[in-house]
Short mmCIF file of N, CA and C in Angstrom, two decimals:
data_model
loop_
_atom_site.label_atom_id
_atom_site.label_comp_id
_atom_site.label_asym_id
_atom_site.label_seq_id
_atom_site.Cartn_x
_atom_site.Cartn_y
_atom_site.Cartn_z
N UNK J 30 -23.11 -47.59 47.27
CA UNK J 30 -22.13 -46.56 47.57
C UNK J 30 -21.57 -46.03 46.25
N UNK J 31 -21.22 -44.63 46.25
CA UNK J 31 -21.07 -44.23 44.98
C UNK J 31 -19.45 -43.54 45.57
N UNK J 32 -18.47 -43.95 44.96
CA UNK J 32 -17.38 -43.26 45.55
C UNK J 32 -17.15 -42.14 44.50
N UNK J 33 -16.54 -41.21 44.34
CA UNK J 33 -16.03 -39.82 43.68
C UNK J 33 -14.97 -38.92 44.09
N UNK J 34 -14.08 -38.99 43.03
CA UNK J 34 -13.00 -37.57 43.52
C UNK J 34 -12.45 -36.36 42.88
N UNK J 35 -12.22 -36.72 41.55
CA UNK J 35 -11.71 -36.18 40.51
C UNK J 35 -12.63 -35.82 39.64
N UNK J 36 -12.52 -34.52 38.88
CA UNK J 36 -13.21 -34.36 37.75
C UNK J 36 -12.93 -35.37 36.59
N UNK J 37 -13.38 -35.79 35.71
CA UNK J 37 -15.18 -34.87 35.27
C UNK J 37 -16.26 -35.18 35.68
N UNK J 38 -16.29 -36.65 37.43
CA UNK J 38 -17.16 -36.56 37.41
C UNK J 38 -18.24 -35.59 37.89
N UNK J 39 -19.39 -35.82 38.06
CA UNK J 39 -20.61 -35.10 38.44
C UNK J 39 -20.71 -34.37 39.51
N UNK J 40 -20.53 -35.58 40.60
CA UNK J 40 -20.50 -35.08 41.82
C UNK J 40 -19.17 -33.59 42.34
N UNK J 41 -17.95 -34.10 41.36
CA UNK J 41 -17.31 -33.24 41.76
C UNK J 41 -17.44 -31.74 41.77
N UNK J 42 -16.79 -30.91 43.32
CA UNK J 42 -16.93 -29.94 43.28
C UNK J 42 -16.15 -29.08 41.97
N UNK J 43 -15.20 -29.37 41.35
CA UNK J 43 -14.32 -29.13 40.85
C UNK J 43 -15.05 -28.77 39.17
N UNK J 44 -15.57 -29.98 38.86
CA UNK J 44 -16.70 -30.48 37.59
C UNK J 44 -16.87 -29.06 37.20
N UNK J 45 -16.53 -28.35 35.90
CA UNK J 45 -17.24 -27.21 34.95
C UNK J 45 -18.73 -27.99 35.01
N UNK J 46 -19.55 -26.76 35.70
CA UNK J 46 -21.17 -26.85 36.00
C UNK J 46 -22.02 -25.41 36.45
N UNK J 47 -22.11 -24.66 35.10
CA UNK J 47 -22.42 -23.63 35.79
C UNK J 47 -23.76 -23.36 35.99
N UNK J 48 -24.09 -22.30 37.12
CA UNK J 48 -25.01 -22.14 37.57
C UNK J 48 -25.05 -20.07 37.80
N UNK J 49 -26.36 -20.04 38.47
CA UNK J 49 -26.33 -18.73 38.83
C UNK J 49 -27.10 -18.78 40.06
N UNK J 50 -27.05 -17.78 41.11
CA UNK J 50 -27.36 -17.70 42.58
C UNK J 50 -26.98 -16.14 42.89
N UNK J 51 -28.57 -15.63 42.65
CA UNK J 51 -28.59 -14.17 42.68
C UNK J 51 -27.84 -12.92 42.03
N UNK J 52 -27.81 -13.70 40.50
CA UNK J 52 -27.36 -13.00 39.64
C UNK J 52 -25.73 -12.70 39.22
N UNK J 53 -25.57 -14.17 39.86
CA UNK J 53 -23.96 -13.98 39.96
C UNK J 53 -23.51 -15.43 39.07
N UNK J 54 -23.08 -15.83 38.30
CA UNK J 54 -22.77 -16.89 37.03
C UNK J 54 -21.23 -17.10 38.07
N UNK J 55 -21.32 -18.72 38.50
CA UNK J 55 -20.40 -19.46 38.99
C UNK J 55 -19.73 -20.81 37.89
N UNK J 56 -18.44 -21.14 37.79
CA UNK J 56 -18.65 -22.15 37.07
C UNK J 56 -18.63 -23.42 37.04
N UNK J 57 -18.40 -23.47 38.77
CA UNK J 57 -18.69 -24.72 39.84
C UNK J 57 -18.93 -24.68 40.59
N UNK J 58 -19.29 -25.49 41.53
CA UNK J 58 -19.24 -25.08 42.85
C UNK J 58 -18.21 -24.86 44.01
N UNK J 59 -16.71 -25.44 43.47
CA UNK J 59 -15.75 -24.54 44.01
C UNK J 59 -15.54 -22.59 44.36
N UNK J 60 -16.16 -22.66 42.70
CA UNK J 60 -16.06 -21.18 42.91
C UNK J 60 -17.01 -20.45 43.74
N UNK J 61 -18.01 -21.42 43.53
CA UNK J 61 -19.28 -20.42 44.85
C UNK J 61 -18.68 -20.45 46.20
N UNK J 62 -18.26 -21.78 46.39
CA UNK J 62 -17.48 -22.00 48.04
C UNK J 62 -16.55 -20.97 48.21
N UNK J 63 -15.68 -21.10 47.47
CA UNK J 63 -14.40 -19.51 47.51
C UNK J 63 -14.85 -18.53 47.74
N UNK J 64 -16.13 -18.15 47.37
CA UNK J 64 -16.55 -17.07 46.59
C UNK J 64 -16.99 -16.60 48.22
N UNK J 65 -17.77 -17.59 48.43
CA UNK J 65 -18.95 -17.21 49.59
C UNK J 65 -18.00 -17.28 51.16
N UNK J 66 -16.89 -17.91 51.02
CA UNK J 66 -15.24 -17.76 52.26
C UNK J 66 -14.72 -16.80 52.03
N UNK J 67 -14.55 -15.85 50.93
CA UNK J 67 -14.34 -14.47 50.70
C UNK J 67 -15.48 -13.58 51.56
N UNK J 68 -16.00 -13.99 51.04
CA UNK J 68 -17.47 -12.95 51.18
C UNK J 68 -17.92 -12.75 53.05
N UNK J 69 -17.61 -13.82 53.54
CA UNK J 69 -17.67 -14.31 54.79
C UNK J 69 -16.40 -13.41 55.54
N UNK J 70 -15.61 -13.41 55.24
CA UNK J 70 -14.55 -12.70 56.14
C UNK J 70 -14.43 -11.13 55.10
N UNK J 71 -15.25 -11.16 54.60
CA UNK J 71 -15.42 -9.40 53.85
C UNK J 71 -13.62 -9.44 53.24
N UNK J 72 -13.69 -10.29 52.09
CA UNK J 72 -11.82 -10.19 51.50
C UNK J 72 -12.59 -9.94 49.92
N UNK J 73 -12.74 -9.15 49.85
CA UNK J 73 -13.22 -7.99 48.53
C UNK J 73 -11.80 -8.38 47.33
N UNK J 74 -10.78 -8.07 47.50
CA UNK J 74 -9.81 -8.50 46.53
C UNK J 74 -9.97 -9.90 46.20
N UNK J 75 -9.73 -10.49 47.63
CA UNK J 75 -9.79 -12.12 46.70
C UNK J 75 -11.45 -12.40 46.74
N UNK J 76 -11.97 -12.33 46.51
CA UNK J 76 -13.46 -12.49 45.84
C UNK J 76 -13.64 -12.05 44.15
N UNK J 77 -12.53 -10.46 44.19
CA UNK J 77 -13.06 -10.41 42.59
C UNK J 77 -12.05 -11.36 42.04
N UNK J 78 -10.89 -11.73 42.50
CA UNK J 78 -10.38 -12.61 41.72
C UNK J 78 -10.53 -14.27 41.75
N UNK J 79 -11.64 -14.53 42.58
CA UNK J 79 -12.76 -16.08 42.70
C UNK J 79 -13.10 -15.63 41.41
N UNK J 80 -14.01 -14.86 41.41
CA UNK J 80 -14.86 -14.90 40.32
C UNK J 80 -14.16 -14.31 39.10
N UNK J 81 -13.00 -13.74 38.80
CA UNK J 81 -12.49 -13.22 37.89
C UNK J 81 -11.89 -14.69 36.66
N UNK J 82 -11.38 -15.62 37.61
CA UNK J 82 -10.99 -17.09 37.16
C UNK J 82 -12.36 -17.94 37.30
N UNK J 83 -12.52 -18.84 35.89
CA UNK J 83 -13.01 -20.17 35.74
C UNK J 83 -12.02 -21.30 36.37
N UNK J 84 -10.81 -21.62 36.90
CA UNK J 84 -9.64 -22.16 37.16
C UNK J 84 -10.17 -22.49 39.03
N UNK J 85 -10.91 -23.57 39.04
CA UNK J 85 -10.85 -24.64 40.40
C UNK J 85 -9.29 -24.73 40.91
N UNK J 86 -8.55 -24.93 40.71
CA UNK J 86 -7.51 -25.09 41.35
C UNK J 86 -7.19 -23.45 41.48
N UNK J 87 -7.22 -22.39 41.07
CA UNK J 87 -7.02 -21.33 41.33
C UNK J 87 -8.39 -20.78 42.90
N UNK J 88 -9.34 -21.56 42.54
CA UNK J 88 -10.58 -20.83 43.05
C UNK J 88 -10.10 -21.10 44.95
N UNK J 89 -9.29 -22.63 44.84
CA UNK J 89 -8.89 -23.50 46.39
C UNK J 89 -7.58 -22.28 46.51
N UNK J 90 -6.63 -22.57 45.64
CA UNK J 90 -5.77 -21.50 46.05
C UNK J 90 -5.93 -20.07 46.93
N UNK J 91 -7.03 -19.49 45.88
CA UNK J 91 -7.31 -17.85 46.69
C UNK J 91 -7.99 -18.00 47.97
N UNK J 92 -8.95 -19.18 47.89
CA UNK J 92 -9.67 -19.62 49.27
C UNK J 92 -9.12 -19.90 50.64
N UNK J 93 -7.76 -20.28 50.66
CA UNK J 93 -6.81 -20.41 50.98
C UNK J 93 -6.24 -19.22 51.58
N UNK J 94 -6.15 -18.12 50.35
CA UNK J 94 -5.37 -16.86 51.30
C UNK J 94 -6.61 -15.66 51.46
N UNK J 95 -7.65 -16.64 51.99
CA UNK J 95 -8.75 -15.26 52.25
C UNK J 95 -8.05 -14.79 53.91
N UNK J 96 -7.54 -13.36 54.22
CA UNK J 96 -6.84 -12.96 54.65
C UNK J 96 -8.05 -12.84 56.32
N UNK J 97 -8.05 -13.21 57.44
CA UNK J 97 -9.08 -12.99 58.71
C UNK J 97 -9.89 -14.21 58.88
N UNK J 98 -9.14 -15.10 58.25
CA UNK J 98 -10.15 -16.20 58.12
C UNK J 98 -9.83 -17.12 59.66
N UNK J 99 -11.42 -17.31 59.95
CA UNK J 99 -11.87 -17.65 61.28
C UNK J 99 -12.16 -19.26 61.06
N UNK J 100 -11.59 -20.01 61.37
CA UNK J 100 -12.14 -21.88 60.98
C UNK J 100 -13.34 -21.83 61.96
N UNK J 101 -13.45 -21.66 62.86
CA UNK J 101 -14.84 -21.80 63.91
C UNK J 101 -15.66 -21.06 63.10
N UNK J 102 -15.36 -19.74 62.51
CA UNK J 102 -16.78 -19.13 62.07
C UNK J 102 -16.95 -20.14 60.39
N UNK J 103 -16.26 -20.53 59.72
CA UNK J 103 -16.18 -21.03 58.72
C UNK J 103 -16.53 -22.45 58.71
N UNK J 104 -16.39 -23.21 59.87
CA UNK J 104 -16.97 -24.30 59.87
C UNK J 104 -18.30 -24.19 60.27
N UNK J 105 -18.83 -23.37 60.78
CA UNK J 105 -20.34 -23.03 60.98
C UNK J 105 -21.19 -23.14 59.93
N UNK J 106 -20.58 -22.31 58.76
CA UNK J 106 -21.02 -21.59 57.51
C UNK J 106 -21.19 -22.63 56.52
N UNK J 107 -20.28 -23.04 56.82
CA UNK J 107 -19.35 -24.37 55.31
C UNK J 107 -20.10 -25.67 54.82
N UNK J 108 -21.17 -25.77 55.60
CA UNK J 108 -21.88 -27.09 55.20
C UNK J 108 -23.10 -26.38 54.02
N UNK J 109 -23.46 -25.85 54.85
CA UNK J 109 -24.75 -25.03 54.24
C UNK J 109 -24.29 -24.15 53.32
N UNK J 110 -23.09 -23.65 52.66
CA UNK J 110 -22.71 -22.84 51.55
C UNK J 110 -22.26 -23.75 50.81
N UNK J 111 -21.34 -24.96 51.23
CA UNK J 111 -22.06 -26.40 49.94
C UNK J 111 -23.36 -26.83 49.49
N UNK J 112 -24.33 -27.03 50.56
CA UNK J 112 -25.64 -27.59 50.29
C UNK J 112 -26.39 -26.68 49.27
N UNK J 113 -26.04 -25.16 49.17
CA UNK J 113 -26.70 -23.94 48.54
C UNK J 113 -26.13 -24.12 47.11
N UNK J 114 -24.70 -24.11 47.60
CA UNK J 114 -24.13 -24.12 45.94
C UNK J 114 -24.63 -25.20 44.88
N UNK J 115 -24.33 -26.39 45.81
CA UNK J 115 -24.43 -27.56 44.92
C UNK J 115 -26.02 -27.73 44.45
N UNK J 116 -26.96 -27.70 45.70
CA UNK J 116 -28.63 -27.35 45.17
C UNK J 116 -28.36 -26.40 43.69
N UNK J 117 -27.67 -25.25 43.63
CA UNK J 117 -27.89 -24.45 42.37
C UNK J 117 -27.51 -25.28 41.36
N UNK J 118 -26.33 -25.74 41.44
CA UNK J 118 -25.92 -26.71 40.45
C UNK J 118 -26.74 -27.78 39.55
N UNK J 119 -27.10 -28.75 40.67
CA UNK J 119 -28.12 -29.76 40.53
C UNK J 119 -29.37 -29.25 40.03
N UNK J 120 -29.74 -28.35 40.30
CA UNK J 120 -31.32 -27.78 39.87
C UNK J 120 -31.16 -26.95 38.70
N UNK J 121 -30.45 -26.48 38.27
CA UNK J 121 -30.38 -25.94 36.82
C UNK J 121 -29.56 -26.43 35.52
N UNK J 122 -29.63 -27.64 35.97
CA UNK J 122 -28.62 -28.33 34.76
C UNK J 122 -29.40 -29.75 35.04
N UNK J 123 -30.35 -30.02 34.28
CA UNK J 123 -31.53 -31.05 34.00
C UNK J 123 -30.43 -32.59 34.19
N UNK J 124 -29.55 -32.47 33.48
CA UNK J 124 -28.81 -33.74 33.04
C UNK J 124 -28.41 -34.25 34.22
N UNK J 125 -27.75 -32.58 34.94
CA UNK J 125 -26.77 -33.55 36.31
C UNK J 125 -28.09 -33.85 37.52
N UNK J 126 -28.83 -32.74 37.52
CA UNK J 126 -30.32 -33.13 38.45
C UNK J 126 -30.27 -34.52 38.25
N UNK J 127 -30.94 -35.54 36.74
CA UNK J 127 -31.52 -36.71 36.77
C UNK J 127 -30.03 -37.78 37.55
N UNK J 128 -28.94 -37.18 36.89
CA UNK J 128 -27.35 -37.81 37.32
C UNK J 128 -28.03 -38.22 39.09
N UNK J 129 -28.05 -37.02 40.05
CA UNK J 129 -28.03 -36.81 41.04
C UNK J 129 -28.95 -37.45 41.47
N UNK J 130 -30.14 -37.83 41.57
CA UNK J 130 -31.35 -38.28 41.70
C UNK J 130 -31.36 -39.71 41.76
N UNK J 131 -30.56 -40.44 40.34
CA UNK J 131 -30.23 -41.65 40.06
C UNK J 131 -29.42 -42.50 40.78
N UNK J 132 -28.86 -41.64 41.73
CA UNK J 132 -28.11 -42.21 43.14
C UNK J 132 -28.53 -43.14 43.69
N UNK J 133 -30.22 -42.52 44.03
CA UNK J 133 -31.05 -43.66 44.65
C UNK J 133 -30.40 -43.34 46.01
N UNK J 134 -30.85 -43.98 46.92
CA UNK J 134 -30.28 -43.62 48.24
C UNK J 134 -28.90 -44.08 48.33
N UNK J 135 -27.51 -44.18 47.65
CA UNK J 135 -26.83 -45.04 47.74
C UNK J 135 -26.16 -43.37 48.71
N UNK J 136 -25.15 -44.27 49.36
CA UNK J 136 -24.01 -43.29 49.87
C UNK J 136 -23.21 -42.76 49.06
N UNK J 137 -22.50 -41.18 48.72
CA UNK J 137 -22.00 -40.27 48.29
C UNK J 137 -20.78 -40.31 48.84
N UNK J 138 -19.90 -40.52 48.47
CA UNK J 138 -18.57 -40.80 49.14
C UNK J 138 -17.59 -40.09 48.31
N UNK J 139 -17.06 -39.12 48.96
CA UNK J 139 -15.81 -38.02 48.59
C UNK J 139 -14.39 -39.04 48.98
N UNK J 140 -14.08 -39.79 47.99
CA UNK J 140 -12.98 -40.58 47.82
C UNK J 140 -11.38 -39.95 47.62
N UNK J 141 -11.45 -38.31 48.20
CA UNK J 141 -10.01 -37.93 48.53
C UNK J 141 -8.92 -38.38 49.60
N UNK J 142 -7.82 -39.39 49.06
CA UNK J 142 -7.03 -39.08 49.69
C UNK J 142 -6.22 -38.25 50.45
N UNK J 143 -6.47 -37.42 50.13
CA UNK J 143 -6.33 -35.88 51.14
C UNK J 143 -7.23 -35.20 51.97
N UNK J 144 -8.08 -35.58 51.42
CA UNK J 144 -9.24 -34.23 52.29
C UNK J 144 -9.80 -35.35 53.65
N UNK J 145 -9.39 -35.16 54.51
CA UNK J 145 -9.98 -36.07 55.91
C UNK J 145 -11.52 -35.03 56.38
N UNK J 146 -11.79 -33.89 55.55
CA UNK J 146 -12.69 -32.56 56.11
C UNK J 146 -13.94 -33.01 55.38
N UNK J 147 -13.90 -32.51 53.93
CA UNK J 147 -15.14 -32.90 52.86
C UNK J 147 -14.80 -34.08 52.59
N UNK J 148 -13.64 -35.09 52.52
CA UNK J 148 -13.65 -36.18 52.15
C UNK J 148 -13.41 -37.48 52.96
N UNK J 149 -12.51 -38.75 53.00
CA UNK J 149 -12.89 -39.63 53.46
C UNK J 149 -11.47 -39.86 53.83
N UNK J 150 -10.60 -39.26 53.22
CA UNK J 150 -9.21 -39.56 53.71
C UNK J 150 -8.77 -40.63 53.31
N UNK J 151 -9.12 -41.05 52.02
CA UNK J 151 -8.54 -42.72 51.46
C UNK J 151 -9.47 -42.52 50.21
N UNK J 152 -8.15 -43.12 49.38
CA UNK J 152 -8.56 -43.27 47.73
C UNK J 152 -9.72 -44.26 47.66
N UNK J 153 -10.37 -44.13 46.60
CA UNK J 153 -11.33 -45.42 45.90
C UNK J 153 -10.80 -46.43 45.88
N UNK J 154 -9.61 -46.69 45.20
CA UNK J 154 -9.23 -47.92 45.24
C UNK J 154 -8.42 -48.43 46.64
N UNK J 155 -8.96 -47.99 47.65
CA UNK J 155 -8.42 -48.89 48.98
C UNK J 155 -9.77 -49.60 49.33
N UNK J 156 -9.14 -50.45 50.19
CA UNK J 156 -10.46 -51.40 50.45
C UNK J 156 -10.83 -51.01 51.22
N UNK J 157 -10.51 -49.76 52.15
CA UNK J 157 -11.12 -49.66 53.28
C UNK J 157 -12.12 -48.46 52.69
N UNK J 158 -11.88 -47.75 51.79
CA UNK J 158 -13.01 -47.13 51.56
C UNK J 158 -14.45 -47.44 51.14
N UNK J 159 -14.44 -48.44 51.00
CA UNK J 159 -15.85 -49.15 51.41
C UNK J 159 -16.49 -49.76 52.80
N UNK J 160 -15.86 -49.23 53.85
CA UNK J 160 -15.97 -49.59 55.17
C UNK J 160 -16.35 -48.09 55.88
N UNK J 161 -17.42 -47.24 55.97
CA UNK J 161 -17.68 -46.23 56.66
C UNK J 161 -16.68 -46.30 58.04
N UNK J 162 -16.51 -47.34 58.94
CA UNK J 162 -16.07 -47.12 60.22
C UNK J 162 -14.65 -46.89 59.75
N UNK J 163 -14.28 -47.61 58.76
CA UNK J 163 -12.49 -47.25 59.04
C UNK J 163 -12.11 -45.83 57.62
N UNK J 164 -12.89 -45.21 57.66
CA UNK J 164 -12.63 -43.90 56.85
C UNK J 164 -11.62 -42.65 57.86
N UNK J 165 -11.11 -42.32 57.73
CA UNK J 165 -10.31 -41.13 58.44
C UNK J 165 -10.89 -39.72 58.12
N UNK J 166 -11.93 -39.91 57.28
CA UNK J 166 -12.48 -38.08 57.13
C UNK J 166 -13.82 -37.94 57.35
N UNK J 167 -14.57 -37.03 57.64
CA UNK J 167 -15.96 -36.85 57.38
C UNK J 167 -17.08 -36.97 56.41
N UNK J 168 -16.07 -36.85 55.55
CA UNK J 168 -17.13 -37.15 54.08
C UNK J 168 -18.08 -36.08 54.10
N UNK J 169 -17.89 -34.54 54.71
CA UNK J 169 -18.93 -33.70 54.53
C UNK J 169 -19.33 -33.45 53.01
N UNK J 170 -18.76 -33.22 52.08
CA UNK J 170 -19.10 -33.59 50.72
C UNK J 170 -20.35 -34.35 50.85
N UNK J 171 -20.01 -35.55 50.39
CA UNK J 171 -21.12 -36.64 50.48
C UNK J 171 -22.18 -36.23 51.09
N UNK J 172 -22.20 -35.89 52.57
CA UNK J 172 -23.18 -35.71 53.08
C UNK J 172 -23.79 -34.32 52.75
N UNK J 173 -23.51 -33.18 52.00
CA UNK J 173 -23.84 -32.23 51.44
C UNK J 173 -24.71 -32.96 49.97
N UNK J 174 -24.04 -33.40 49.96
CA UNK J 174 -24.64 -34.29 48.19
C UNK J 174 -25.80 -35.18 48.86
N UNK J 175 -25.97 -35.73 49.36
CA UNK J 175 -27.14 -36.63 49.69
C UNK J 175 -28.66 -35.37 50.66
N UNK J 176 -27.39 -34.61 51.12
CA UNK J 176 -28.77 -33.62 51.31
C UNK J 176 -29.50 -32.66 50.43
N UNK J 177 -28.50 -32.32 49.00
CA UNK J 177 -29.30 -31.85 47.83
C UNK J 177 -30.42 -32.68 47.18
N UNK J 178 -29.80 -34.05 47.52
CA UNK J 178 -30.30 -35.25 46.78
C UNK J 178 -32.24 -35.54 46.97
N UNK J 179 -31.96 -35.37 48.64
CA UNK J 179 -33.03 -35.60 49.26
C UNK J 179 -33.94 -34.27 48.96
N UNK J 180 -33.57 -33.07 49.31
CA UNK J 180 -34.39 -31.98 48.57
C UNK J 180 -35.24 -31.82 47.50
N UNK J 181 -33.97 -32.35 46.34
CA UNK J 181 -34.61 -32.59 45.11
C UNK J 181 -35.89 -33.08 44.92
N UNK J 182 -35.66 -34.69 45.50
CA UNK J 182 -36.53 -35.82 45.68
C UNK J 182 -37.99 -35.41 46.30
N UNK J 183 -37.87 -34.80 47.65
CA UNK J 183 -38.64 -33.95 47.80
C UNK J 183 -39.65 -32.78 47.26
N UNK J 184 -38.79 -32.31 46.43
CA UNK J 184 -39.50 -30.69 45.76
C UNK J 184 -39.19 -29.86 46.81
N UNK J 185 -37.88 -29.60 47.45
CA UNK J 185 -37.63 -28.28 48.68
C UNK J 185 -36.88 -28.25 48.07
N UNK J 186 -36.32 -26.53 48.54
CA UNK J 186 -35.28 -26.04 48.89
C UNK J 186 -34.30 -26.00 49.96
N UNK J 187 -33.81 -25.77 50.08
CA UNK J 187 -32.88 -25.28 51.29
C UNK J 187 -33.42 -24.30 51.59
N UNK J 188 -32.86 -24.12 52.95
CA UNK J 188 -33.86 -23.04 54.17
C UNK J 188 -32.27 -22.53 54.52
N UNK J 189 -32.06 -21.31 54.52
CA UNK J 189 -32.80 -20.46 53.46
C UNK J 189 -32.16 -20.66 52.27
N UNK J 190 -33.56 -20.15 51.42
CA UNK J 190 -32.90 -20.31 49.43
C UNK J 190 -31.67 -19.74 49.31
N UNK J 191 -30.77 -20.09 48.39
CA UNK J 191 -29.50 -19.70 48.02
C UNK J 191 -29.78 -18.09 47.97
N UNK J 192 -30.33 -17.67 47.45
CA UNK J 192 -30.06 -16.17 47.54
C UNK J 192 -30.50 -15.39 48.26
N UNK J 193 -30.75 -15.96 49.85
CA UNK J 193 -31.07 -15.67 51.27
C UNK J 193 -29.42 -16.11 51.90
N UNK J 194 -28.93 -16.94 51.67
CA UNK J 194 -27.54 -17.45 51.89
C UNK J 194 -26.53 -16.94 51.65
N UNK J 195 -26.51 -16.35 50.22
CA UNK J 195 -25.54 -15.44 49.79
C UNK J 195 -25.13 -14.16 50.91
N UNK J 196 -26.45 -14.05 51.33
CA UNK J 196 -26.31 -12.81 52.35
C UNK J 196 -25.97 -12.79 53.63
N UNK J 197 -26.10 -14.52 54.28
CA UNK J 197 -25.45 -14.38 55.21
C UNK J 197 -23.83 -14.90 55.01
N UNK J 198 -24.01 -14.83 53.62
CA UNK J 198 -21.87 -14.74 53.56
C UNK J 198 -21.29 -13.74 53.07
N UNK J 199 -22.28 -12.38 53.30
CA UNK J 199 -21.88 -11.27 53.14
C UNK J 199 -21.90 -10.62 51.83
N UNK J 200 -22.63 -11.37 50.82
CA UNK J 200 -22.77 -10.68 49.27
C UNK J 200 -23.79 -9.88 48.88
#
């Protein structure tokens, strides 16, 4: 089990890691997520200002006030606009690829005390976060990370390639 929450590590969404996905230079994968929840509810202002900031904590902020925002249509979207982003990530930055790879099949565990959604709802250092049954969150993170993982491992992509994806979040 690999637990993670905070930058600098690897796994984090947060982590300065840039990438590009149809000609568009992200500098994490926060910002693609913002980017592509903008793009999704057509919020043109807060999109140029996703991408106008390098600033993760700015990128959750604006994501936040994307203005029509639908959670049913966004939870649809939201797994697979991690799996896209983070694939870009992982695949063009050699170092964090071998990082990612080196997992080995272990479990990916989003160790936020806050996030019960992408994360696990309990810090690293509780004991119960080494107990899958008594976690309080989904850990969609993780499970976004173990499905880049497996791709990799593979030689696939994601279906569809990131810059087939972009378009169904409206870019």
């Amino acid at each position: 089990m690999v637990l993670f929450w905070q930058p600098p590590g690897f796994l984090v969404q947060w982590t300065p890691s840039p990438f590009q996905i149809a000609g568009v230079a992200y500098s994490c994968a926060e910002q693609w997520m913002m980017a592509c929840k903008a793009r999704l509810f057509n919020a043109r202002d807060v999109l140029a200002q996703i991408l106008a900031t390098a600033d993760p904590e700015q990128h959750k902020r604006l994501g936040r006030a994307v203005p029509n925002f639908n959670s049913e249509l966004w939870e649809r979207h939201s797994l697979q606009v991690v799996i896209h982003g983070n694939y870009a990530k992982f695949t063009q930055n050699a170092a964090l690829r071998r990082e990612l790879v080196d997992t080995g099949s272990r479990l990916l565990v989003e160790a936020s005390p806050h996030d019960r959604v992408w994360g696990i709802g309990l810090a690293a250092n509780d004991p119960k976060a080494l107990d899958e049954r008594r976690w309080r969150g989904t850990n969609k993170l993780g499970q976004a990370l173990m499905v880049v993982r497996q791709l990799i491992v593979e030689g696939r992509e994601p279906s569809p390639p990131p810059e087939k994806a972009l378009l169904q979040c409206g870019g």
